[in-house]
Backbone as JSON, one array per atom type, in Angstrom:
{
  "sequence": "XXXXXXXXXXXXXXXXXXXXXXXXXXXXXXXXXXXXXXXXXXXXXXXXXXXXXXXXXXXXXXXXXXXXXXXXXXXXXXXXXXXXXXXXXXXXXXXXXXXXXXXXXXXXXXXXXXXXXXXXXXXXXXXXXXXXXXXXXXXXXXXXXXXXX",
  "N": [[1.23, -1.49, 0.67], [0.4, 2.63, -1.17], [1.75, 5.72, 0.46], [-0.5, 7.36, 0.48], [-2.42, 5.93, 0.73], [-2.12, 5.0, 2.73], [-2.69, 6.68, 4.54], [-4.61, 7.72, 4.93], [-6.17, 6.07, 4.85], [-4.79, 5.86, 7.74], [-6.6, 8.66, 8.9], [-9.43, 8.71, 7.54], [-9.58, 6.09, 9.92], [-8.66, 7.93, 12.31], [-10.81, 9.45, 12.37], [-12.9, 8.25, 12.76], [-12.21, 7.12, 14.97], [-11.37, 9.15, 17.28], [-12.37, 12.37, 19.11], [-12.3, 14.42, 17.14], [-11.66, 17.94, 16.26], [-10.38, 20.01, 14.98], [-8.42, 21.06, 11.86], [-5.9, 20.64, 12.86], [-5.78, 20.18, 14.8], [-6.84, 17.31, 13.8], [-3.65, 17.38, 12.82], [-1.87, 17.17, 14.72], [-2.88, 13.81, 14.87], [-2.84, 12.8, 13.04], [0.09, 13.44, 13.22], [1.09, 11.7, 15.4], [0.78, 9.66, 14.95], [2.95, 8.39, 13.21], [2.75, 10.22, 11.16], [3.81, 12.49, 8.89], [2.24, 15.97, 7.43], [1.97, 18.44, 5.5], [-0.18, 21.01, 5.95], [-1.5, 21.57, 4.34], [-1.21, 19.75, 1.78], [-3.18, 17.76, 3.96], [-5.38, 19.48, 3.5], [-6.13, 18.4, 1.18], [-6.91, 16.46, 1.14], [-8.15, 16.22, 3.38], [-10.78, 16.76, 1.85], [-11.19, 15.11, -0.69], [-11.57, 12.74, 0.59], [-14.05, 13.2, 1.77], [-14.91, 14.81, 4.15], [-16.86, 16.27, 6.69], [-17.38, 18.7, 8.82], [-19.45, 18.62, 11.4], [-22.19, 19.68, 13.84], [-21.99, 17.99, 17.27], [-23.59, 16.59, 19.59], [-23.04, 17.88, 22.0], [-23.27, 20.32, 21.18], [-20.91, 21.35, 19.62], [-17.85, 21.61, 17.34], [-17.08, 19.48, 15.37], [-15.27, 16.56, 13.42], [-16.49, 14.74, 10.67], [-16.75, 11.49, 8.68], [-19.34, 10.9, 5.47], [-20.56, 9.09, 5.33], [-21.32, 8.05, 8.68], [-22.1, 10.99, 9.9], [-24.51, 10.82, 7.97], [-25.57, 8.89, 9.11], [-25.58, 9.14, 11.5], [-26.53, 11.63, 12.15], [-28.92, 13.41, 11.74], [-31.21, 12.37, 12.57], [-32.23, 13.07, 14.66], [-33.57, 15.55, 13.83], [-35.27, 17.78, 13.7], [-37.64, 19.18, 15.94], [-39.01, 17.21, 16.35], [-37.96, 15.25, 16.01], [-38.21, 13.41, 13.02], [-37.4, 13.74, 10.33], [-38.21, 16.71, 7.65], [-39.3, 16.77, 4.99], [-40.25, 18.6, 2.28], [-41.7, 19.76, -0.82], [-41.92, 21.82, -3.91], [-43.17, 21.99, -6.27], [-41.35, 19.96, -8.38], [-38.86, 20.08, -6.65], [-37.67, 18.19, -3.9], [-36.58, 19.07, -0.74], [-35.32, 18.83, 1.85], [-34.67, 19.51, 5.96], [-32.25, 19.88, 8.23], [-30.96, 18.83, 10.8], [-28.83, 21.84, 12.54], [-25.39, 22.76, 10.44], [-25.03, 19.81, 8.94], [-26.56, 19.18, 6.66], [-24.56, 18.41, 4.18], [-22.59, 15.97, 4.86], [-24.57, 14.29, 5.1], [-26.14, 15.1, 2.65], [-24.3, 14.48, 0.66], [-24.24, 11.26, 1.08], [-26.82, 10.78, -0.25], [-25.86, 11.56, -1.98], [-23.84, 10.09, -3.26], [-24.4, 7.04, -2.91], [-26.87, 8.09, -4.81], [-30.59, 7.14, -5.56], [-31.93, 5.73, -7.96], [-34.37, 7.22, -8.46], [-33.14, 9.52, -7.4], [-31.49, 12.58, -8.88], [-30.1, 14.59, -7.4], [-28.21, 16.68, -5.58], [-28.46, 19.27, -3.54], [-26.61, 20.77, -1.12], [-27.05, 22.96, 1.95], [-26.55, 24.49, 5.19], [-27.55, 23.15, 6.49], [-29.82, 23.02, 5.31], [-30.96, 20.54, 1.98], [-31.35, 20.69, -1.11], [-33.15, 18.69, -2.66], [-32.95, 17.21, -6.61], [-35.47, 15.88, -8.68], [-35.27, 12.92, -10.97], [-36.42, 13.33, -13.93], [-40.24, 12.33, -14.57], [-41.26, 11.25, -12.26], [-42.94, 10.48, -9.1], [-43.64, 12.72, -6.32], [-43.78, 10.6, -3.75], [-42.64, 8.78, -4.85], [-40.42, 10.2, -4.59], [-39.84, 10.64, -1.8], [-39.95, 8.11, -0.55], [-37.42, 7.18, -1.83], [-35.84, 8.78, -0.08], [-36.5, 7.96, 2.35], [-34.28, 5.62, 3.02], [-32.68, 7.17, 4.27], [-33.1, 8.94, 5.99], [-34.24, 7.82, 7.83], [-34.78, 7.07, 10.98]],
  "CA": [[0.2, 0.21, 0.48], [1.79, 3.3, -0.8], [1.8, 6.35, 0.99], [-1.29, 8.2, 0.38], [-3.05, 5.59, 0.86], [-2.12, 4.47, 3.99], [-2.3, 7.76, 5.15], [-6.15, 8.12, 4.05], [-6.8, 4.64, 6.0], [-5.88, 6.14, 8.6], [-7.51, 9.44, 9.44], [-10.38, 7.6, 8.43], [-10.21, 5.73, 11.06], [-9.21, 8.67, 13.09], [-12.43, 10.08, 12.43], [-14.36, 7.2, 13.69], [-12.44, 6.63, 16.9], [-11.6, 9.82, 17.73], [-12.71, 13.85, 18.99], [-11.27, 15.8, 16.21], [-13.19, 18.88, 15.7], [-9.62, 20.96, 13.68], [-7.47, 20.1, 10.92], [-4.45, 21.04, 13.34], [-6.11, 18.42, 16.08], [-6.68, 15.49, 12.99], [-2.84, 16.88, 12.26], [-1.51, 16.18, 15.53], [-2.97, 13.44, 15.9], [-1.69, 12.04, 12.4], [1.89, 12.89, 13.13], [0.99, 11.05, 16.63], [0.62, 7.87, 14.13], [3.83, 8.82, 11.98], [2.12, 10.87, 9.16], [3.85, 13.9, 9.22], [2.44, 16.58, 6.59], [1.63, 19.76, 5.37], [-2.01, 22.09, 5.85], [-2.26, 21.64, 2.22], [-2.25, 17.91, 2.34], [-4.32, 17.08, 4.71], [-6.69, 19.91, 3.57], [-6.34, 17.7, -0.16], [-7.41, 14.82, 1.87], [-10.22, 15.82, 4.36], [-12.1, 17.01, 0.61], [-10.43, 13.23, -1.07], [-12.26, 11.9, 1.77], [-15.69, 14.06, 1.8], [-14.72, 15.18, 6.04], [-17.58, 17.37, 6.97], [-18.1, 19.28, 9.88], [-21.09, 19.5, 11.99], [-22.26, 19.55, 15.03], [-22.1, 16.88, 18.39], [-24.0, 16.52, 21.06], [-22.38, 18.83, 23.06], [-23.07, 21.47, 20.23], [-19.92, 21.89, 19.16], [-17.88, 21.16, 15.61], [-16.73, 17.89, 15.05], [-15.55, 16.12, 12.26], [-17.75, 13.36, 10.4], [-16.44, 11.44, 7.34], [-20.61, 11.18, 4.46], [-21.81, 7.81, 6.36], [-21.09, 9.2, 10.03], [-23.15, 11.92, 9.61], [-26.32, 10.33, 7.62], [-26.05, 8.07, 10.4], [-25.94, 9.47, 13.89], [-26.42, 13.28, 13.01], [-29.92, 13.56, 10.79], [-32.39, 11.25, 13.41], [-32.83, 14.99, 15.3], [-33.18, 17.25, 12.83], [-36.35, 18.3, 14.2], [-38.39, 19.31, 17.75], [-39.81, 16.2, 16.75], [-36.8, 13.75, 15.13], [-38.73, 13.53, 11.92], [-37.0, 14.65, 8.9], [-38.46, 17.3, 6.72], [-39.51, 16.99, 3.95], [-41.65, 19.07, 1.98], [-41.44, 19.97, -1.83], [-41.89, 23.16, -4.42], [-43.07, 21.86, -7.14], [-41.41, 18.54, -8.92], [-38.07, 20.25, -5.54], [-37.63, 18.19, -2.78], [-36.5, 20.2, 0.09], [-34.9, 18.6, 3.84], [-34.68, 20.59, 6.66], [-31.88, 18.83, 9.23], [-30.12, 19.87, 12.26], [-27.4, 22.47, 11.27], [-23.8, 21.11, 10.14], [-25.28, 18.25, 8.64], [-26.64, 19.26, 5.62], [-23.37, 18.86, 3.5], [-22.66, 14.89, 5.49], [-26.2, 13.63, 4.61], [-26.26, 15.01, 1.0], [-22.73, 13.43, 0.26], [-24.86, 10.69, 1.04], [-28.12, 10.38, -0.5], [-25.35, 11.76, -3.8], [-22.77, 8.98, -3.1], [-25.76, 6.69, -3.43], [-28.43, 7.89, -5.91], [-31.25, 5.72, -5.83], [-33.03, 5.27, -8.94], [-35.15, 8.29, -8.42], [-32.33, 11.12, -7.57], [-30.24, 13.08, -9.82], [-28.52, 15.26, -7.53], [-28.3, 17.17, -4.53], [-27.18, 21.07, -2.74], [-27.19, 20.94, 0.69], [-26.21, 24.58, 2.4], [-25.75, 24.53, 6.72], [-29.47, 22.6, 7.91], [-31.03, 22.26, 4.54], [-30.95, 19.81, 1.36], [-32.13, 20.51, -2.6], [-33.11, 16.97, -3.89], [-33.42, 17.68, -7.8], [-35.68, 14.15, -8.61], [-35.05, 13.05, -11.62], [-37.83, 13.56, -14.59], [-40.67, 11.5, -14.03], [-41.22, 10.4, -10.87], [-43.78, 11.81, -8.26], [-42.95, 12.74, -4.86], [-44.27, 9.48, -3.78], [-41.32, 7.77, -4.81], [-38.85, 10.27, -3.93], [-40.28, 10.37, -0.91], [-39.51, 6.68, -0.85], [-36.57, 7.2, -1.6], [-35.32, 8.84, 0.32], [-36.82, 7.45, 3.38], [-33.31, 4.78, 4.01], [-31.81, 7.61, 4.29], [-33.75, 9.98, 6.71], [-34.5, 7.16, 8.76], [-33.88, 6.04, 12.07]],
  "C": [[0.56, 0.97, 0.14], [1.02, 4.72, -0.42], [0.64, 7.01, 1.38], [-2.61, 7.28, 0.55], [-3.66, 4.99, 1.77], [-2.72, 5.55, 5.13], [-3.64, 8.04, 5.43], [-6.52, 7.03, 4.82], [-6.86, 5.13, 7.37], [-6.15, 6.75, 9.56], [-8.79, 8.97, 8.87], [-10.48, 7.11, 9.71], [-9.21, 6.17, 12.96], [-10.44, 9.26, 13.02], [-13.23, 9.08, 13.28], [-13.75, 6.69, 15.08], [-12.05, 8.08, 17.65], [-12.34, 11.6, 17.98], [-11.54, 14.15, 18.16], [-12.68, 17.47, 16.11], [-11.95, 20.4, 15.21], [-8.7, 20.61, 12.89], [-6.0, 20.21, 11.87], [-4.96, 19.31, 14.68], [-6.75, 17.1, 15.17], [-4.98, 15.58, 12.64], [-2.65, 16.16, 13.42], [-1.76, 15.04, 15.78], [-2.59, 12.13, 14.5], [-0.33, 11.88, 12.99], [1.8, 11.68, 14.76], [1.05, 9.31, 16.14], [1.86, 7.78, 13.65], [3.62, 9.21, 10.88], [2.55, 12.85, 9.75], [3.69, 15.33, 8.08], [2.35, 17.05, 6.81], [-0.33, 19.71, 5.77], [-2.45, 21.31, 4.35], [-2.55, 20.37, 1.79], [-2.74, 17.51, 2.83], [-6.04, 17.66, 4.25], [-7.16, 18.92, 2.34], [-7.47, 16.72, 1.2], [-8.16, 14.77, 2.02], [-11.4, 15.96, 3.02], [-11.89, 15.79, -0.16], [-12.16, 12.58, -0.29], [-14.72, 12.68, 1.64], [-15.99, 13.97, 3.33], [-15.75, 16.53, 5.6], [-17.67, 17.19, 8.63], [-19.61, 19.03, 10.4], [-21.09, 19.18, 13.74], [-22.42, 18.86, 15.72], [-23.83, 17.2, 18.89], [-24.46, 17.92, 22.43], [-22.57, 20.23, 22.37], [-22.37, 21.98, 19.66], [-19.46, 21.01, 17.75], [-17.25, 19.93, 16.02], [-16.84, 17.51, 13.73], [-16.24, 15.28, 11.65], [-17.06, 12.33, 9.22], [-18.28, 10.96, 6.34], [-20.99, 10.41, 5.82], [-21.76, 8.32, 7.64], [-22.25, 9.93, 9.56], [-24.3, 11.97, 9.53], [-26.54, 9.98, 8.68], [-26.32, 8.17, 11.59], [-26.8, 11.1, 13.84], [-28.0, 13.68, 12.4], [-31.14, 13.03, 12.15], [-32.66, 12.67, 13.82], [-32.93, 15.9, 14.68], [-33.67, 17.99, 12.94], [-37.28, 18.04, 15.25], [-38.74, 17.61, 17.61], [-39.11, 14.93, 16.71], [-37.06, 12.88, 14.13], [-38.0, 14.23, 11.36], [-37.74, 15.09, 8.73], [-38.67, 17.3, 5.96], [-40.72, 17.35, 3.35], [-41.13, 19.68, 0.45], [-42.04, 21.11, -2.06], [-41.79, 22.77, -6.02], [-42.19, 19.93, -8.08], [-39.24, 18.39, -7.06], [-38.71, 19.63, -4.62], [-37.35, 18.93, -1.69], [-36.92, 19.52, 1.64], [-34.14, 19.25, 4.37], [-33.77, 19.31, 7.25], [-31.21, 19.37, 10.11], [-28.81, 20.72, 11.66], [-26.22, 22.01, 11.32], [-24.43, 20.48, 9.63], [-25.84, 18.23, 7.42], [-25.6, 18.23, 5.06], [-23.27, 16.75, 3.68], [-24.13, 13.73, 4.52], [-25.94, 13.93, 2.83], [-25.17, 14.37, 0.04], [-23.23, 11.99, 0.21], [-25.63, 9.95, 0.9], [-27.29, 10.69, -2.1], [-24.57, 10.07, -4.32], [-23.64, 7.18, -3.56], [-27.1, 6.35, -3.74], [-29.02, 6.43, -6.09], [-31.55, 6.24, -7.24], [-33.7, 7.27, -9.62], [-34.55, 10.2, -8.53], [-31.2, 11.37, -8.48], [-29.53, 13.68, -9.38], [-29.07, 15.95, -6.23], [-27.82, 18.4, -4.2], [-27.99, 20.65, -1.31], [-25.68, 22.24, 1.22], [-26.2, 23.62, 3.62], [-26.82, 23.28, 7.4], [-30.22, 22.63, 6.49], [-30.35, 21.55, 2.93], [-31.69, 19.57, 0.47], [-32.18, 19.1, -3.26], [-33.6, 17.04, -4.76], [-33.36, 16.35, -8.21], [-35.48, 14.05, -10.78], [-36.86, 12.64, -12.72], [-39.54, 12.58, -14.66], [-41.36, 10.46, -13.26], [-41.42, 11.06, -10.27], [-43.72, 11.86, -7.64], [-43.66, 12.27, -4.12], [-43.2, 8.61, -4.5], [-40.26, 8.1, -5.06], [-38.83, 10.17, -2.86], [-39.42, 8.91, -0.22], [-38.68, 6.04, -1.27], [-35.61, 6.77, -0.96], [-35.35, 8.23, 1.65], [-35.72, 6.55, 3.81], [-32.59, 5.66, 4.32], [-32.63, 9.16, 5.66], [-34.18, 9.39, 8.1], [-34.54, 6.54, 10.08], [-33.13, 5.47, 12.23]]
}
């Protein structure tokens, strides 16, 4: 395995097992594991792995991989714990807790069902663009696996 693949694997492991709140913290953890990288290299690695910053249960930012953000963070999206999905025409809008939209949208895009063309994410809102010919019910059903507890 080449050095970059090893480093990316170590970064994934760090994100999954440690609470990382900044790139500086990630860089220090990498150094502790024998990887001395520049901030620029680390930024590229973070982008390649699609690591996102989301609010944790203490309402502080923490780094997460997209699958972690989608699985862990959408559940409490609204006061009732049920994600909000509304439609305007054929476009769906999903409301999340602040800081979670990009990770969840990334997970939707990576595992896009046939009904979903793509997403655009902000901080707490995801615009879901369905493919032509699908009803709102079909789109909502397709989103269910990403929005369910």
